[in-house]
Coordinates of C-alpha atoms in Angstrom, one line a residue:
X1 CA 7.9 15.9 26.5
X2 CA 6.9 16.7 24.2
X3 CA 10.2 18.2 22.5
X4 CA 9.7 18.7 19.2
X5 CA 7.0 21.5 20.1
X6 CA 8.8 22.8 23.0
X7 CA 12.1 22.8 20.1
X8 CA 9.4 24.6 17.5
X9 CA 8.8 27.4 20.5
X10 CA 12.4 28.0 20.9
X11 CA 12.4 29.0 17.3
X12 CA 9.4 31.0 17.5
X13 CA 10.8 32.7 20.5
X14 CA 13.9 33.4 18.1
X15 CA 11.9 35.0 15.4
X16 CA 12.0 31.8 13.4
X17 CA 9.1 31.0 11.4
X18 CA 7.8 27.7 11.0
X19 CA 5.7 25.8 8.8
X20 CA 3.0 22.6 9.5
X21 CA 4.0 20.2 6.4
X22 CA 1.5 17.7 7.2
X23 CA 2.9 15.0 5.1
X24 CA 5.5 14.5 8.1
X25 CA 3.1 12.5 10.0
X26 CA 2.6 11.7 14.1
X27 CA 1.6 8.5 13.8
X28 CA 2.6 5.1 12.0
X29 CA 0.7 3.9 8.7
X30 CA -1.8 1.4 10.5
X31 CA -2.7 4.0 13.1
X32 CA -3.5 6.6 10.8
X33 CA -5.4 4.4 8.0
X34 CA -7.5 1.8 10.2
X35 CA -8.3 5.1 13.0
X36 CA -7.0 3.4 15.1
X37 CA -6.2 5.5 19.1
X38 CA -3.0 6.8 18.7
X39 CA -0.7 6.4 21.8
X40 CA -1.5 8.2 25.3
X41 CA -0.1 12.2 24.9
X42 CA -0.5 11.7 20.8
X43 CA -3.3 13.3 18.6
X44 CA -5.0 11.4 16.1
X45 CA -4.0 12.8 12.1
X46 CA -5.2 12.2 8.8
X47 CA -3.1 11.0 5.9
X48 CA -1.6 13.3 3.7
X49 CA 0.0 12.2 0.1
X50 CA 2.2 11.5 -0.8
X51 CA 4.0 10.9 2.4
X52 CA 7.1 12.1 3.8
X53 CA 7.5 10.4 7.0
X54 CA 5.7 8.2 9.7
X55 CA 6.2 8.3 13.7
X56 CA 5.6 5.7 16.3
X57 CA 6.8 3.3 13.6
X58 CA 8.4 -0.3 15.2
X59 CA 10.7 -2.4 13.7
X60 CA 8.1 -4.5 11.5
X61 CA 6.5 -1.9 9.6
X62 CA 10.0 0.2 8.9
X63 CA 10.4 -3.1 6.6
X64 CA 7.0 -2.9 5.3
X65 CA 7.3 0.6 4.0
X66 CA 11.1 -0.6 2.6
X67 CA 9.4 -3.2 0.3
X68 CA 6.5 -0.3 -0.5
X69 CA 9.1 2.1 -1.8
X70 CA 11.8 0.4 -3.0
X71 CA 11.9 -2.1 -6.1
X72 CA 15.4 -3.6 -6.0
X73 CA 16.1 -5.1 -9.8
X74 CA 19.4 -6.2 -11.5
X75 CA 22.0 -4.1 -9.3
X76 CA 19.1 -0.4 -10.4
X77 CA 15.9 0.0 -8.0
X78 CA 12.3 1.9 -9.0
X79 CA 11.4 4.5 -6.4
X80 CA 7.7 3.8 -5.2
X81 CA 7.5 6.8 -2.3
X82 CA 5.7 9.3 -4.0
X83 CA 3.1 6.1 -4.9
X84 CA 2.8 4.5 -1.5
X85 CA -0.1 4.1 -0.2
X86 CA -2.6 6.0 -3.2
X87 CA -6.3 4.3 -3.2
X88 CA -7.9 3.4 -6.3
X89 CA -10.8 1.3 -6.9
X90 CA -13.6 0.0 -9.0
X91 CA -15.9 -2.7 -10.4
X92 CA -15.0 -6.6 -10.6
X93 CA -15.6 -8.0 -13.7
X94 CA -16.9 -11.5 -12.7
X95 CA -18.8 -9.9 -9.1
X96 CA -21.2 -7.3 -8.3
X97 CA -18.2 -6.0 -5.3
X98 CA -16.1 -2.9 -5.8
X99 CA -12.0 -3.7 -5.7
X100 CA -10.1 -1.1 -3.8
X101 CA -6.4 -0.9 -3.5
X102 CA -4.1 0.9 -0.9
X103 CA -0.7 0.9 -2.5
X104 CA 1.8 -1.1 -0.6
X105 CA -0.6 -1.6 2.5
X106 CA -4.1 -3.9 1.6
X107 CA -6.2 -4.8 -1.3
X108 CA -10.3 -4.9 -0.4
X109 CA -13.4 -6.6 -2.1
X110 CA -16.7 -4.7 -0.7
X111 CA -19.8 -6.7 -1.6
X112 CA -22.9 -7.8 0.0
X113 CA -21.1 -11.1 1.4
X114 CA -21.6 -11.7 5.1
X115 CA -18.1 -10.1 6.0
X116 CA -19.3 -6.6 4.1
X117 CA -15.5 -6.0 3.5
X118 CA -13.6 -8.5 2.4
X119 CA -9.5 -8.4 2.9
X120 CA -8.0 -10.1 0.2
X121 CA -3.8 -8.5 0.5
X122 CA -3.6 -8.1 4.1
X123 CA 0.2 -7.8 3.3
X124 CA 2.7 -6.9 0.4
X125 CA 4.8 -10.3 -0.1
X126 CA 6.9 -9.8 -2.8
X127 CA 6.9 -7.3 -5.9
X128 CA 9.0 -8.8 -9.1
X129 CA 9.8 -6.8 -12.0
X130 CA 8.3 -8.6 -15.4
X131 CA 9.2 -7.5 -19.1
X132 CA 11.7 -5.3 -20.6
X133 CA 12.0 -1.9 -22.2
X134 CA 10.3 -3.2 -25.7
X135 CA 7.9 -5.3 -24.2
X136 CA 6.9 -2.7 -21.2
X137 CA 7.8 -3.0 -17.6
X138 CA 5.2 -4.6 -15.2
X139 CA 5.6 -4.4 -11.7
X140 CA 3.7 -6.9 -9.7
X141 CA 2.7 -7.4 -6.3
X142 CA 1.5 -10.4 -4.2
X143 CA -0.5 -10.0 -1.6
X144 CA -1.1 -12.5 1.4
X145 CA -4.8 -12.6 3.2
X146 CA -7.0 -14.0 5.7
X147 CA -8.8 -17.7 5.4
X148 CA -11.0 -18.2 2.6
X149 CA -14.2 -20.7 3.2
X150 CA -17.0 -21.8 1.4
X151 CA -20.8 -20.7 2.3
X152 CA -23.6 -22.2 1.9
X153 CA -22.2 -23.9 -1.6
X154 CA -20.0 -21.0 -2.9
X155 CA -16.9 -19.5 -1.9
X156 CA -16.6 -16.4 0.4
X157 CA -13.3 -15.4 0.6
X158 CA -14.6 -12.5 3.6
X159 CA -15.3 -14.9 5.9
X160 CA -14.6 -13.9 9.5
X161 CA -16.2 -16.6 12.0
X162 CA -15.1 -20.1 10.9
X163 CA -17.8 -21.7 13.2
X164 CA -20.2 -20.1 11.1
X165 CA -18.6 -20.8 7.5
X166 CA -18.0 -24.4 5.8
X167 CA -15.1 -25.8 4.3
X168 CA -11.3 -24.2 4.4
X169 CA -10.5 -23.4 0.6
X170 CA -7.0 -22.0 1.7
X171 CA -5.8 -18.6 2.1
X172 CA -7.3 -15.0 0.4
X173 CA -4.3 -13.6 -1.8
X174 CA -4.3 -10.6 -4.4
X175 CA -1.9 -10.2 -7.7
X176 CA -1.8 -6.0 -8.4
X177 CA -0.1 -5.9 -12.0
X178 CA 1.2 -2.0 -12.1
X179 CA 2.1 -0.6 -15.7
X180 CA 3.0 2.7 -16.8
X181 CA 0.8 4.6 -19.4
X182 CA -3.1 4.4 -19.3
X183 CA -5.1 1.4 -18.9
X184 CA -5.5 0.7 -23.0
X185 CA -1.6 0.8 -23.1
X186 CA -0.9 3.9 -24.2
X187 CA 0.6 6.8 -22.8
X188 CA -2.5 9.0 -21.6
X189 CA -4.6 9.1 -19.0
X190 CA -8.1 7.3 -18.6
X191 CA -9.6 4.3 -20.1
X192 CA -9.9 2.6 -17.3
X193 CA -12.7 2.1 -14.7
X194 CA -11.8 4.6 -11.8
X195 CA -12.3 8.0 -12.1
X196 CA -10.5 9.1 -8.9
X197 CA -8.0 12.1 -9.0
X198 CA -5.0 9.3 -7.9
X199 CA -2.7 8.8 -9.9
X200 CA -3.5 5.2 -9.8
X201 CA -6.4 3.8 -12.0
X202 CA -7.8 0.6 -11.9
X203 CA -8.2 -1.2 -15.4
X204 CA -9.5 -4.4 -14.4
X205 CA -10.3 -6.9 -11.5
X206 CA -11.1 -10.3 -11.5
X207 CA -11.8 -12.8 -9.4
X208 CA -9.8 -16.5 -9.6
X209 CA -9.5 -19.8 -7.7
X210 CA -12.7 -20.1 -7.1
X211 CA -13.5 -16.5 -5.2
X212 CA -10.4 -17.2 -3.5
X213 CA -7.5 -14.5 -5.1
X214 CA -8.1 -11.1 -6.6
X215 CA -6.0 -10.3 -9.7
X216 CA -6.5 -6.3 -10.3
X217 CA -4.6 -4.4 -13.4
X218 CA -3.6 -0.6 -12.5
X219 CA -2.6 2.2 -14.6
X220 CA 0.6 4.4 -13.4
X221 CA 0.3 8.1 -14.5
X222 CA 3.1 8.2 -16.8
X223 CA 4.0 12.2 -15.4
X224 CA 4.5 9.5 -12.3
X225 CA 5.7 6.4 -13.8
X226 CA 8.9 5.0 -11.5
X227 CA 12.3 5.4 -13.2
X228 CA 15.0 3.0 -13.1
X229 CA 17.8 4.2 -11.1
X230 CA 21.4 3.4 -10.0
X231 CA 21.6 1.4 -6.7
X232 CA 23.3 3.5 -4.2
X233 CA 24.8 2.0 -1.1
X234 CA 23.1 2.6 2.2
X235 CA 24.0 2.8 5.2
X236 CA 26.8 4.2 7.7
X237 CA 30.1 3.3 6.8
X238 CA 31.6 1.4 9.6
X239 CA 35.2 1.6 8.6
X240 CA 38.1 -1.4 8.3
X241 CA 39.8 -0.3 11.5
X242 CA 43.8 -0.9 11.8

């Protein structure tokens, strides 16, 4: 330990010149984005996008970032990597909270509820391709969350401390409809109600089932827009053996 800098050295040493691409990054998703403390012997790093690659990554969350980057649909599959994990956010229609969105990783309400921050997609479920190539392709995503109880006669789908809160209403979820083009349908940019340089923009969020789910309309940058590709197998080939 640690041998990818004593490896780095050697090449130094040799006259080889090396460059830091920070997008190759020491530390899993989770680690990086909550600040978590990285593992004894490792520094903590920001997150550069889009990303390249993620270290100190168990089994769980090499799925997770699978079903961030890859949308498998009839035999062809939509590359999401250079999209996983871009923030966007903005108003809710029907609240006075902001919506914020981490691609592939959470979906947030801030608002002046109890909680402060309110986790409605704790986790990426499922993502379904909706539509065709006259209609428009929508790619959605269902998120799963934490408990959502009522409070003092309304819903508050933040709530933390069940000894505190009433009634359970069931669990927090999030629906993230993603469509290529701008958020009036188009092909440009803009329209919508983030104005963050991501190539994600948030069109509209709403609140349903009773505070309960957040549904949330994003904008893809069509320079950025996922193309439909051929499924390629993948995967070492094991051989028949004789």
């Amino acid at each position: 330990w640690p041998g990818d800098v004593r490896t780095a050295q050697c090449l130094l040493d040799a006259g080889v010149q090396l460059t830091w691409v920070r997008s190759f990054h020491s530390e899993s998703p989770p680690t990086i984005l909550e600040k978590a403390k990285p593992p004894p012997g490792s520094v903590a790093v920001g997150l550069t996008l889009p990303p390249v690659s993620f270290h100190h990554v168990d089994p769980e969350w090499l799925a997770r970032l699978e079903a961030m980057s890859v949308v498998r649909h009839g035999g062809m599959y939509y590359d999401f990597g250079h999209l996983v994990l871009q923030p966007c956010a903005g108003r809710v229609e029907n609240n006075r909270g902001t919506a914020s969105l981490v691609l592939g990783y959470s979906v947030s309400l801030s608002s002046s509820s109890p909680s402060g921050d309110d986790r409605f997609g704790e986790r990426l479920e499922t993502v379904s391709v909706e539509g065709d190539a006259a209609s428009g392709i929508a790619f959605v995503q269902r998120y799963a969350g934490g408990d959502c109880r009522e409070v003092a006669g309304r819903v508050d789908a933040g709530s933390r401390d069940p000894a505190r809160f009433g009634e359970l209403y069931g669990g927090r979820t999030a629906t993230v409809r993603l469509r290529c083009g701008s958020c009036g349908g188009g092909g440009g940019g803009g329209g919508g109600v983030d104005s963050s340089p991501s190539p994600l923009t948030l069109c509209s969020s709403t609140l349903e089932r009773g505070g309960c789910s957040l549904a949330l309309e994003v904008a893809i940058a069509p320079a950025l827009c996922p193309r439909r590709q051929r499924l390629r197998r993948i995967g070492l080939d094991v051989g028949t053996g004789a």
